[in-house]
Coordinates of C-alpha atoms in Angstrom, one line a residue:
Chain A
M1 CA -24.7 33.3 79.9
P2 CA -23.2 31.5 76.9
T3 CA -25.7 29.2 75.2
A4 CA -24.4 25.7 74.5
F5 CA -24.3 24.8 70.8
P6 CA -24.8 21.2 69.7
E7 CA -21.6 19.1 70.0
D8 CA -21.4 18.5 66.3
S9 CA -21.7 22.2 65.5
V10 CA -18.9 24.5 64.5
G11 CA -20.4 26.9 67.1
L12 CA -20.0 30.6 67.0
V13 CA -18.7 31.9 63.7
T14 CA -17.7 35.4 62.6
P15 CA -17.9 36.5 58.9
Q16 CA -14.8 38.0 57.5
V17 CA -14.3 40.4 54.6
E18 CA -11.6 40.6 51.9
H19 CA -11.3 43.8 49.8
F20 CA -10.1 43.7 46.2
A21 CA -8.9 46.9 44.5
E22 CA -7.7 45.3 41.3
P23 CA -10.6 45.3 38.8
L24 CA -12.0 41.8 37.9
A25 CA -12.5 41.3 34.2
L26 CA -15.9 39.8 33.6
A27 CA -17.4 37.6 30.8
C28 CA -19.7 40.4 29.8
G29 CA -16.8 42.5 28.8
R30 CA -17.0 44.9 31.6
S31 CA -14.9 44.8 34.7
L32 CA -15.6 45.3 38.4
G33 CA -13.2 47.3 40.5
N34 CA -13.0 47.8 44.2
Y35 CA -15.2 45.0 45.4
Q36 CA -15.4 42.9 48.5
L37 CA -16.2 39.3 49.3
V38 CA -17.6 38.2 52.6
Y39 CA -16.8 34.6 53.8
E40 CA -16.7 32.3 56.8
T41 CA -14.3 29.5 57.6
Y42 CA -14.7 26.5 59.7
G43 CA -11.9 24.3 61.0
E44 CA -8.2 25.0 60.8
L45 CA -5.9 25.2 57.7
N46 CA -3.2 22.6 58.2
A47 CA 0.5 23.4 57.9
A48 CA 0.7 21.9 54.4
R49 CA -2.3 24.0 53.4
S50 CA -3.7 20.8 51.8
N51 CA -7.0 20.5 53.7
A52 CA -9.0 23.4 52.3
V53 CA -12.6 22.8 51.0
L54 CA -14.6 25.4 49.2
I55 CA -18.4 25.5 49.5
C56 CA -20.2 27.1 46.6
H57 CA -23.7 28.3 47.3
A58 CA -26.9 28.0 45.2
L59 CA -29.3 30.6 43.9
S60 CA -30.3 32.3 47.2
G61 CA -27.5 31.1 49.4
H62 CA -24.8 33.0 51.1
H63 CA -21.6 32.6 53.2
H64 CA -23.3 31.5 56.4
A65 CA -23.2 27.8 55.8
A66 CA -22.6 26.4 59.3
G67 CA -22.7 27.4 62.9
Y68 CA -24.2 30.4 64.6
H69 CA -23.6 34.1 64.4
N70 CA -24.8 34.6 67.9
S71 CA -26.3 32.6 70.7
D72 CA -29.8 33.9 69.9
E73 CA -29.7 32.8 66.3
R74 CA -32.6 30.4 65.9
K75 CA -31.2 28.4 63.0
P76 CA -27.7 27.5 62.1
G77 CA -26.1 28.1 58.7
W78 CA -27.8 26.7 55.6
W79 CA -25.7 23.5 55.3
D80 CA -25.1 22.8 58.9
S81 CA -26.3 19.2 58.4
C82 CA -23.1 18.6 56.4
I83 CA -20.5 20.9 58.0
G84 CA -19.1 20.4 61.5
P85 CA -17.0 18.0 63.7
G86 CA -17.7 14.5 62.6
K87 CA -20.0 15.5 59.8
A88 CA -19.6 14.9 56.0
L89 CA -17.4 18.0 55.8
D90 CA -15.5 17.2 59.0
T91 CA -14.1 20.3 60.4
N92 CA -11.7 18.3 62.6
R93 CA -10.1 17.4 59.3
F94 CA -10.9 20.0 56.8
F95 CA -10.6 23.8 56.6
V96 CA -13.9 24.8 55.1
V97 CA -14.4 28.1 53.3
S98 CA -17.8 29.4 52.4
L99 CA -18.3 32.8 50.7
N100 CA -21.1 35.0 49.5
N101 CA -20.7 35.2 45.7
L102 CA -20.1 38.5 44.0
G103 CA -23.4 40.1 43.0
G104 CA -24.9 38.7 46.2
C105 CA -26.8 40.6 48.8
N106 CA -25.4 39.3 52.0
G107 CA -22.2 41.3 52.3
S108 CA -20.3 40.7 49.1
T109 CA -20.4 43.5 46.6
G110 CA -23.6 43.4 44.6
P111 CA -26.3 45.4 43.1
S112 CA -27.4 46.8 46.5
S113 CA -23.9 48.0 47.3
I114 CA -22.8 51.6 46.9
N115 CA -21.0 52.3 43.7
A116 CA -17.9 54.3 44.8
V117 CA -17.9 56.1 41.4
T118 CA -21.5 57.5 41.7
G119 CA -22.0 57.3 45.4
K120 CA -25.3 55.6 44.8
P121 CA -26.3 51.9 44.9
Y122 CA -25.4 50.0 41.7
G123 CA -28.9 48.8 41.2
A124 CA -29.5 47.8 37.5
D125 CA -26.0 49.1 36.7
F126 CA -24.3 46.2 38.3
P127 CA -22.7 44.0 35.6
V128 CA -24.3 40.6 34.8
L129 CA -22.1 37.8 36.2
T130 CA -21.4 34.3 35.0
V131 CA -20.4 31.1 36.9
E132 CA -16.9 31.6 35.4
D133 CA -16.7 35.1 36.9
W134 CA -17.6 33.7 40.3
V135 CA -15.0 31.0 40.0
H136 CA -12.4 33.6 39.1
S137 CA -13.3 35.7 42.1
Q138 CA -13.2 32.7 44.3
A139 CA -9.7 31.9 43.0
L140 CA -8.6 35.4 44.0
L141 CA -10.0 34.8 47.5
A142 CA -8.1 31.5 47.6
D143 CA -4.9 33.4 46.8
R144 CA -5.6 35.7 49.7
L145 CA -6.1 32.8 52.0
G146 CA -2.9 31.2 50.9
I147 CA -4.7 28.2 49.4
A148 CA -3.0 27.1 46.2
Q149 CA -5.1 24.0 45.8
W150 CA -8.5 22.9 47.2
A151 CA -8.7 19.4 48.6
A152 CA -12.3 19.7 47.3
V153 CA -14.8 22.1 45.9
V154 CA -18.3 21.2 46.8
G155 CA -21.7 22.6 45.8
G156 CA -25.3 21.7 45.3
S157 CA -27.5 23.0 42.4
L158 CA -25.9 26.3 41.1
G159 CA -23.1 25.6 43.6
G160 CA -22.4 22.3 41.8
M161 CA -22.0 24.2 38.6
Q162 CA -19.4 26.4 40.2
A163 CA -17.6 23.3 41.5
M164 CA -17.6 21.8 37.9
Q165 CA -16.4 25.1 36.5
W166 CA -13.5 25.1 39.0
A167 CA -12.4 21.7 37.7
I168 CA -12.5 23.1 34.2
S169 CA -11.0 26.5 34.7
Y170 CA -8.4 25.6 37.3
P171 CA -7.5 21.9 36.8
D172 CA -4.4 22.2 39.0
R173 CA -6.1 24.0 41.9
I174 CA -8.8 21.3 42.7
R175 CA -8.3 17.7 43.7
H176 CA -11.9 16.6 44.1
C177 CA -15.1 18.0 42.7
L178 CA -18.5 17.2 44.4
T179 CA -21.4 18.2 42.2
I180 CA -24.7 17.6 43.9
A181 CA -28.2 17.9 42.4
S182 CA -26.8 19.9 39.6
A183 CA -26.7 20.0 35.8
P184 CA -24.2 20.7 33.0
K185 CA -26.6 23.4 31.6
L186 CA -30.2 24.5 32.0
S187 CA -32.9 23.0 29.9
A188 CA -35.5 25.2 28.1
Q189 CA -37.9 24.4 30.9
N190 CA -35.4 25.5 33.6
I191 CA -34.8 28.8 31.7
A192 CA -38.6 29.2 31.3
F193 CA -39.1 29.0 35.0
N194 CA -36.3 31.6 35.6
E195 CA -37.9 33.9 33.0
V196 CA -41.3 33.8 34.8
A197 CA -39.4 34.7 38.0
R198 CA -37.6 37.5 36.3
Q199 CA -40.8 38.9 34.7
A200 CA -42.5 38.9 38.1
I201 CA -39.7 41.2 39.4
L202 CA -39.3 43.3 36.2
S203 CA -43.0 44.0 35.9
D204 CA -43.4 45.1 39.5
P205 CA -44.2 48.8 39.5
E206 CA -41.8 49.2 42.4
F207 CA -38.9 47.8 40.5
H208 CA -38.1 51.2 38.9
G209 CA -35.9 49.7 36.2
G210 CA -33.7 48.2 38.9
H211 CA -33.1 51.5 40.8
F212 CA -35.8 50.9 43.4
Q213 CA -33.3 51.7 46.3
E214 CA -33.2 55.3 45.1
H215 CA -37.0 55.4 45.5
S216 CA -36.7 53.8 48.9
V217 CA -39.0 50.9 47.9
I218 CA -38.5 47.2 47.1
P219 CA -40.4 45.3 44.4
K220 CA -41.9 43.1 47.1
R221 CA -44.7 41.6 45.0
G222 CA -42.4 40.6 42.2
L223 CA -39.8 39.0 44.5
M224 CA -42.5 37.1 46.3
L225 CA -43.9 35.8 43.1
A226 CA -40.4 34.9 41.9
R227 CA -39.7 32.9 45.0
M228 CA -43.1 31.2 45.0
V229 CA -42.5 30.0 41.4
G230 CA -39.0 28.9 42.5
H231 CA -40.2 27.0 45.5
I232 CA -42.6 25.0 43.4
T233 CA -39.7 23.7 41.4
Y234 CA -37.6 22.9 44.6
L235 CA -40.2 20.4 45.9
S236 CA -41.4 17.2 44.4
D237 CA -45.1 16.6 43.7
D238 CA -45.0 13.9 46.5
A239 CA -43.3 16.2 49.0
M240 CA -45.9 18.9 48.5
G241 CA -48.7 16.3 48.7
E242 CA -47.2 14.9 51.8
K243 CA -46.7 18.3 53.4
F244 CA -50.0 20.0 52.5
G245 CA -52.2 17.7 50.4
R246 CA -55.4 19.6 49.8
G247 CA -55.5 20.7 53.4
L248 CA -57.5 23.9 54.1
K249 CA -56.6 26.8 56.4
S250 CA -60.2 27.1 57.6
E251 CA -63.2 24.7 57.7
K252 CA -64.8 25.7 54.5
L253 CA -64.3 27.2 51.1
N254 CA -64.8 30.9 50.8
Y255 CA -65.7 31.2 47.1
D256 CA -63.5 34.3 46.6
F257 CA -60.1 35.1 45.2
H258 CA -58.6 37.0 48.2
S259 CA -58.5 34.6 51.1
V260 CA -55.7 32.1 51.6
E261 CA -57.7 28.8 51.5
F262 CA -55.3 25.9 50.9
Q263 CA -52.3 25.2 53.1
V264 CA -50.0 25.2 50.1
E265 CA -51.1 28.7 49.3
S266 CA -50.3 29.8 52.8
Y267 CA -46.9 28.1 52.6
L268 CA -45.9 29.7 49.3
R269 CA -47.0 33.1 50.5
Y270 CA -45.0 32.7 53.7
Q271 CA -41.9 31.7 51.8
G272 CA -42.3 34.5 49.3
E273 CA -43.0 37.0 52.1
E274 CA -40.0 36.0 54.1
F275 CA -37.7 35.9 51.1
S276 CA -38.8 39.4 49.8
G277 CA -37.8 40.8 53.1
R278 CA -34.2 39.5 53.0
F279 CA -33.2 39.2 49.3
D280 CA -32.3 41.8 46.7
A281 CA -34.4 41.8 43.5
N282 CA -31.4 42.6 41.3
T283 CA -29.3 39.9 42.9
Y284 CA -32.2 37.4 42.1
L285 CA -32.2 38.6 38.5
L286 CA -28.4 38.2 38.3
M287 CA -28.3 34.7 39.8
T288 CA -31.0 33.4 37.5
K289 CA -29.1 34.8 34.5
A290 CA -25.9 33.1 35.7
L291 CA -27.8 29.9 35.8
D292 CA -29.2 30.4 32.3
Y293 CA -25.8 31.2 30.8
F294 CA -24.0 28.3 32.4
D295 CA -23.0 25.9 29.6
P296 CA -19.3 25.0 29.7
A297 CA -19.7 22.6 26.8
A298 CA -20.7 25.4 24.5
A299 CA -17.0 26.2 24.0
H300 CA -16.6 22.7 22.4
D301 CA -19.7 22.6 20.2
G302 CA -21.8 21.1 23.0
D303 CA -19.3 18.3 23.6
L304 CA -19.1 18.1 27.4
A305 CA -16.5 15.2 27.3
K306 CA -14.2 17.4 25.3
T307 CA -14.8 20.3 27.7
L308 CA -13.8 18.0 30.6
A309 CA -10.7 16.6 28.8
G310 CA -8.3 18.8 30.8
V311 CA -9.9 18.1 34.1
K312 CA -7.6 16.6 36.7
A313 CA -10.0 16.4 39.7
D314 CA -11.8 13.3 40.7
F315 CA -15.6 13.7 40.7
C316 CA -18.4 12.7 43.0
V317 CA -21.8 13.3 41.4
I318 CA -25.0 12.9 43.4
S319 CA -28.6 13.2 42.3
F320 CA -31.9 12.7 43.9
T321 CA -34.7 10.6 42.4
T322 CA -37.6 13.0 42.8
D323 CA -35.6 16.1 41.8
W324 CA -37.3 17.4 38.7
R325 CA -35.5 20.8 38.6
F326 CA -32.2 19.1 38.0
S327 CA -33.2 15.5 37.5
P328 CA -30.9 12.5 37.8
A329 CA -30.8 12.4 34.0
R330 CA -29.0 15.8 34.1
S331 CA -26.4 14.5 36.6
R332 CA -25.9 11.4 34.4
E333 CA -25.0 13.7 31.5
I334 CA -22.1 15.0 33.6
V335 CA -21.2 11.4 34.6
D336 CA -21.3 10.1 31.1
A337 CA -19.1 12.9 29.8
L338 CA -16.6 12.3 32.6
M339 CA -16.5 8.6 31.8
A340 CA -16.1 9.3 28.1
A341 CA -13.2 11.6 29.1
R342 CA -11.8 8.8 31.2
K343 CA -11.9 10.7 34.5
N344 CA -12.4 9.3 37.9
V345 CA -16.0 9.6 39.0
C346 CA -18.5 8.1 41.5
Y347 CA -22.2 8.6 40.9
L348 CA -25.0 8.1 43.3
E349 CA -28.7 8.4 42.6
V350 CA -30.2 8.7 46.1
D351 CA -33.8 7.7 46.5
A352 CA -35.3 10.6 48.3
P353 CA -38.9 12.1 48.3
Q354 CA -37.9 15.7 48.9
G355 CA -37.2 16.9 45.3
H356 CA -34.4 19.4 44.5
D357 CA -34.3 20.5 48.2
A358 CA -33.0 17.0 49.1
F359 CA -29.4 18.2 48.8
L360 CA -29.9 20.3 51.9
M361 CA -31.5 17.5 53.9
P362 CA -29.9 15.0 56.3
I363 CA -30.8 11.9 54.2
P364 CA -28.8 9.0 55.7
R365 CA -27.6 7.4 52.5
Y366 CA -26.6 10.8 51.1
L367 CA -24.7 11.8 54.2
Q368 CA -23.0 8.4 54.4
A369 CA -21.7 8.5 50.8
F370 CA -20.8 12.2 51.2
S371 CA -18.8 11.3 54.3
G372 CA -17.4 8.2 52.8
Y373 CA -16.1 10.2 49.8
M374 CA -14.6 13.0 51.9
N375 CA -13.0 10.6 54.4
R376 CA -10.9 9.0 51.7
I377 CA -9.5 12.3 50.4
S378 CA -5.8 12.2 51.3
L379 CA -4.5 15.5 52.7
Chain B
M1 CA -10.5 -12.0 47.3
R2 CA -13.6 -13.9 46.3
A3 CA -12.5 -17.1 44.7
D4 CA -14.1 -16.5 41.3
L5 CA -12.5 -13.0 41.2
E6 CA -9.2 -14.6 41.8
I7 CA -9.6 -16.6 38.6
I8 CA -11.0 -13.6 36.7
Q9 CA -8.2 -11.2 37.6
D10 CA -5.8 -13.6 36.0
W11 CA -7.7 -13.1 32.7
I12 CA -7.4 -9.3 32.7
P13 CA -4.3 -7.8 31.2
A14 CA -2.3 -5.3 33.3
G15 CA -3.1 -1.7 32.4
S16 CA -6.3 -2.4 30.7
R17 CA -9.6 -0.5 30.9
V18 CA -12.3 -2.5 32.5
L19 CA -16.1 -2.1 32.9
D20 CA -17.5 -4.2 35.8
L21 CA -21.2 -4.8 35.5
G22 CA -22.7 -5.5 39.0
C23 CA -19.3 -4.7 40.6
G24 CA -20.5 -5.5 44.2
N25 CA -18.4 -3.9 46.9
G26 CA -15.7 -3.0 44.3
E27 CA -13.3 -5.8 45.4
L28 CA -12.2 -6.8 41.9
L29 CA -11.7 -3.2 40.6
A30 CA -9.8 -2.1 43.7
W31 CA -7.5 -5.1 43.5
L32 CA -6.9 -4.6 39.7
R33 CA -6.3 -0.9 40.3
D34 CA -3.7 -1.6 43.1
N35 CA -2.0 -4.6 41.5
K36 CA -2.4 -4.3 37.7
R37 CA -2.8 -0.6 37.0
V38 CA -6.3 -1.3 35.7
T39 CA -8.6 1.7 35.2
G40 CA -12.4 1.7 34.7
Y41 CA -15.8 1.8 36.3
G42 CA -18.1 -0.4 38.1
L43 CA -21.9 -0.4 37.7
E44 CA -24.0 -1.2 40.7
I45 CA -27.4 -0.6 42.1
D46 CA -27.2 -1.8 45.7
P47 CA -26.8 1.2 48.1
D48 CA -24.5 -0.7 50.6
N49 CA -22.3 -2.0 47.8
I50 CA -22.1 1.5 46.3
A51 CA -21.1 3.0 49.7
A52 CA -18.4 0.3 50.0
C53 CA -17.1 1.2 46.6
V54 CA -17.0 4.9 47.4
T55 CA -15.0 4.1 50.6
K56 CA -12.5 2.1 48.6
G57 CA -12.1 4.9 46.1
V58 CA -13.5 2.7 43.3
N59 CA -15.2 4.5 40.4
V60 CA -18.8 3.3 41.0
I61 CA -21.7 4.4 38.9
E62 CA -25.2 3.8 40.1
Q63 CA -26.8 2.3 37.0
N64 CA -29.4 -0.4 36.4
L65 CA -28.1 -3.0 33.9
D66 CA -31.6 -3.7 32.7
L67 CA -31.7 -0.2 31.1
G68 CA -28.7 -1.2 28.9
L69 CA -25.3 0.3 28.3
G70 CA -26.4 3.0 25.9
N71 CA -24.3 5.6 27.7
F72 CA -21.1 3.8 26.7
A73 CA -19.4 4.1 23.4
S74 CA -18.7 1.0 21.3
N75 CA -15.3 -0.6 22.0
S76 CA -14.6 1.9 24.8
F77 CA -13.3 -0.8 27.2
D78 CA -10.7 -3.6 26.9
V79 CA -12.7 -6.0 29.1
V80 CA -16.3 -5.9 30.3
V81 CA -16.8 -8.2 33.3
M82 CA -20.1 -9.5 34.7
T83 CA -20.0 -11.9 37.6
Q84 CA -23.0 -13.8 38.8
A85 CA -25.5 -11.3 37.3
L86 CA -26.4 -12.8 33.9
Q87 CA -29.2 -14.9 35.5
A88 CA -30.5 -11.9 37.3
V89 CA -31.0 -9.4 34.4
Q90 CA -34.2 -8.9 32.5
Y91 CA -32.7 -9.6 29.0
P92 CA -29.5 -11.7 29.2
D93 CA -29.1 -11.9 25.5
K94 CA -29.3 -8.2 25.1
I95 CA -26.9 -7.5 27.9
L96 CA -24.5 -9.9 26.3
E97 CA -24.7 -8.1 23.0
E98 CA -24.3 -4.8 24.8
M99 CA -21.2 -6.1 26.6
L100 CA -19.7 -7.3 23.3
R101 CA -20.4 -3.9 21.7
V102 CA -18.8 -1.9 24.5
G103 CA -15.8 -4.1 25.3
R104 CA -13.4 -6.0 23.1
Q105 CA -13.6 -9.0 25.4
C106 CA -16.1 -10.0 28.0
I107 CA -15.8 -12.2 31.1
I108 CA -19.0 -13.7 32.3
T109 CA -19.7 -16.0 35.2
F110 CA -23.0 -17.6 36.0
P111 CA -24.4 -20.6 37.9
N112 CA -25.0 -23.8 35.9
F113 CA -28.5 -25.1 36.2
G114 CA -27.4 -28.2 34.4
H115 CA -25.2 -29.3 37.4
W116 CA -26.0 -32.9 38.5
R117 CA -27.3 -31.7 41.8
C118 CA -29.9 -29.5 40.2
R119 CA -30.9 -32.3 37.8
Y120 CA -31.2 -34.7 40.7
Y121 CA -33.2 -32.3 42.9
L122 CA -35.6 -31.6 40.2
A123 CA -35.9 -35.3 39.1
R124 CA -36.3 -36.6 42.6
N125 CA -38.5 -33.9 44.1
G126 CA -40.2 -32.5 41.1
R127 CA -39.6 -29.1 42.5
M128 CA -37.3 -26.2 41.6
P129 CA -33.9 -26.8 43.1
V130 CA -33.0 -24.9 46.3
S131 CA -29.5 -25.2 47.7
D132 CA -27.2 -23.4 50.2
F133 CA -25.6 -21.8 47.2
M134 CA -28.9 -20.7 45.6
P135 CA -31.2 -20.5 48.6
Y136 CA -34.2 -18.8 47.0
T137 CA -37.6 -20.2 46.1
W138 CA -39.0 -19.7 42.6
Y139 CA -41.2 -16.8 43.5
N140 CA -38.7 -14.7 45.4
T141 CA -35.4 -15.4 43.5
P142 CA -33.6 -12.5 42.0
N143 CA -32.2 -15.1 39.5
I144 CA -34.9 -15.0 36.9
H145 CA -33.1 -16.5 33.8
F146 CA -31.4 -19.7 34.7
C147 CA -29.4 -21.5 32.0
T148 CA -27.0 -24.4 31.7
F149 CA -23.6 -24.2 30.1
K150 CA -25.0 -25.8 27.0
D151 CA -27.7 -23.2 26.8
F152 CA -25.2 -20.4 27.1
E153 CA -23.0 -21.9 24.5
A154 CA -26.0 -22.4 22.2
L155 CA -26.7 -18.6 22.6
C156 CA -23.1 -17.9 21.8
L157 CA -23.2 -20.0 18.7
E158 CA -26.5 -18.5 17.5
R159 CA -25.1 -14.9 18.0
R160 CA -21.7 -15.8 16.5
V161 CA -20.0 -15.1 19.9
K162 CA -16.6 -16.6 20.2
V163 CA -15.8 -18.5 23.3
L164 CA -12.1 -17.8 24.0
D165 CA -11.9 -19.6 27.3
R166 CA -14.1 -21.4 29.7
L167 CA -13.8 -22.9 33.1
A168 CA -16.3 -25.0 35.0
V169 CA -15.8 -24.8 38.7
D170 CA -17.6 -25.9 41.9
H171 CA -19.1 -23.4 44.3
L172 CA -15.7 -23.0 46.0
H173 CA -14.3 -22.2 42.5
R174 CA -12.2 -25.3 42.3
H175 CA -11.8 -27.0 39.0
S176 CA -10.8 -30.6 38.3
L177 CA -10.1 -33.0 35.5
M178 CA -13.6 -34.3 36.0
S179 CA -15.3 -30.9 35.7
R180 CA -13.2 -30.3 32.6
M181 CA -14.5 -33.5 31.0
W182 CA -18.1 -33.1 31.9
P183 CA -18.5 -29.4 32.7
N184 CA -22.3 -29.2 32.1
L185 CA -22.8 -32.0 34.6
L186 CA -20.1 -31.3 37.2
G187 CA -19.5 -27.6 37.0
E188 CA -21.5 -25.4 39.3
I189 CA -20.3 -22.1 38.0
G190 CA -19.1 -21.2 34.5
I191 CA -16.5 -18.6 33.9
Y192 CA -16.4 -17.6 30.2
R193 CA -14.2 -15.3 28.2
V194 CA -15.9 -14.3 25.0
S195 CA -15.5 -11.9 22.2
G196 CA -17.9 -10.6 19.5
P197 CA -18.1 -11.8 15.9
G198 CA -16.5 -8.6 14.7
V199 CA -13.4 -8.9 16.8
L200 CA -10.3 -10.8 15.6
E201 CA -9.3 -13.4 18.1
H202 CA -6.3 -12.1 19.9
R203 CA -5.4 -14.1 22.9
I204 CA -4.4 -11.9 25.8
A205 CA -2.2 -12.7 28.7
I206 CA -3.6 -15.5 30.8

């Protein structure tokens, strides 16, 4: 019996795969040949091919952004609140493309894939990728799909960086750029958190220099710790306080170091545990490095306005008040540079208690502005 | 279009670059964009107004005027506009200086507390004037720095700000011979075009 999906859902979706034989030249100097990208699409590409929207995912995201893979799937895709009929990314109007980035662990070629040359998983031999590399690979996917120009490229957090990079690298191939809860580059504090996460993984005895698959183990402890640290930065102090406070799991304190006493400990352990079961440690290392390296203004002595001089896309920049990972001030750096470069830009600072994670939440003002912006895009 | 905006648009040259402080629902910028090839940005903090701007395709930036215009370079706009917001900002003199730094010319409108009705209300009742036009009481009004035309012009004189044009209108934005003769008594709203001390007076299309 077919299960009924919500009316504003894109419903059942099937991931698709594109193979690329031509080697992709990478920023690190190496190249990657014979790779594949897994992606999903929602809505229909119109005859003029003018209604395509690219979704770029964040650190631990993937191609499954909306709808359901089967009727038993408990939760829809990670951005289902924004993608579907009548939603901000209205699939009655737009043809939405969402892929798993190169280096990922959800179907696109990454460190856990088999290297055709050696017959073994890439592991630590997989090249380090940059945001620019991702954008180049996304452009090749767009070519395959017959999309010469995106109506919009949209992303939150690390995804917002990719959207921005699109506007810089391919000014003629993107009409609108939506950068949500993002930053023009990481701060020392951001890099520091990433480094703690990496060290947690690298120092796990089961990591085996990145070749843990060959030993049939995963660096579970390290991945768990990395995710726990990450999760702290995704939530605001208030959101954590509201959710857990100083709530205890049991009635009394145990006066030991082993038991899970506070609710917040239990939550972090659960998140870490769940994550370590589904995510590849090498991919995590790679994604954090891509974040650390992202700094498009570096090519112009740190002058972001100069970097954006050639941009043709209109921008919509959105930040959230309690986001301390990529605070509103970081979004304002992007906005100020765009204004100095005389580009079209809208900027919203949405009052939301959820912290960095707010960009995934159905916050009324956020969704209204997001829809409002998308609706006025002419096709 | 709102009546005061109708007057202001006439003072903004075609093709110029405009910064609108407290741009409301983006009406002025949208009209100037569509009719006079004007580019620029509007600063606003009200969520509904911002949403309206986004829908209109107006470049709206969520920014609190009380935090200044430090993110804008000097002389980066032809005209900086601020309608009905001078009396609501924390530091009117500082925002005026900032406007004159960022723009070559500024257009400012504000209610005149020297209007005869205000004077009469205060004289007769001994209480702060409340009207249909300004319906707030003293403790809940967003208008925290009221001034008269004379006060404003005294500030301009003190800061060596040049008044290029001024118009005193009633709340329906009509002006008459009478309001021209006794603006501080008969004008309800002042519309001023000013430039900074460093800028040579160059009268632009009116």
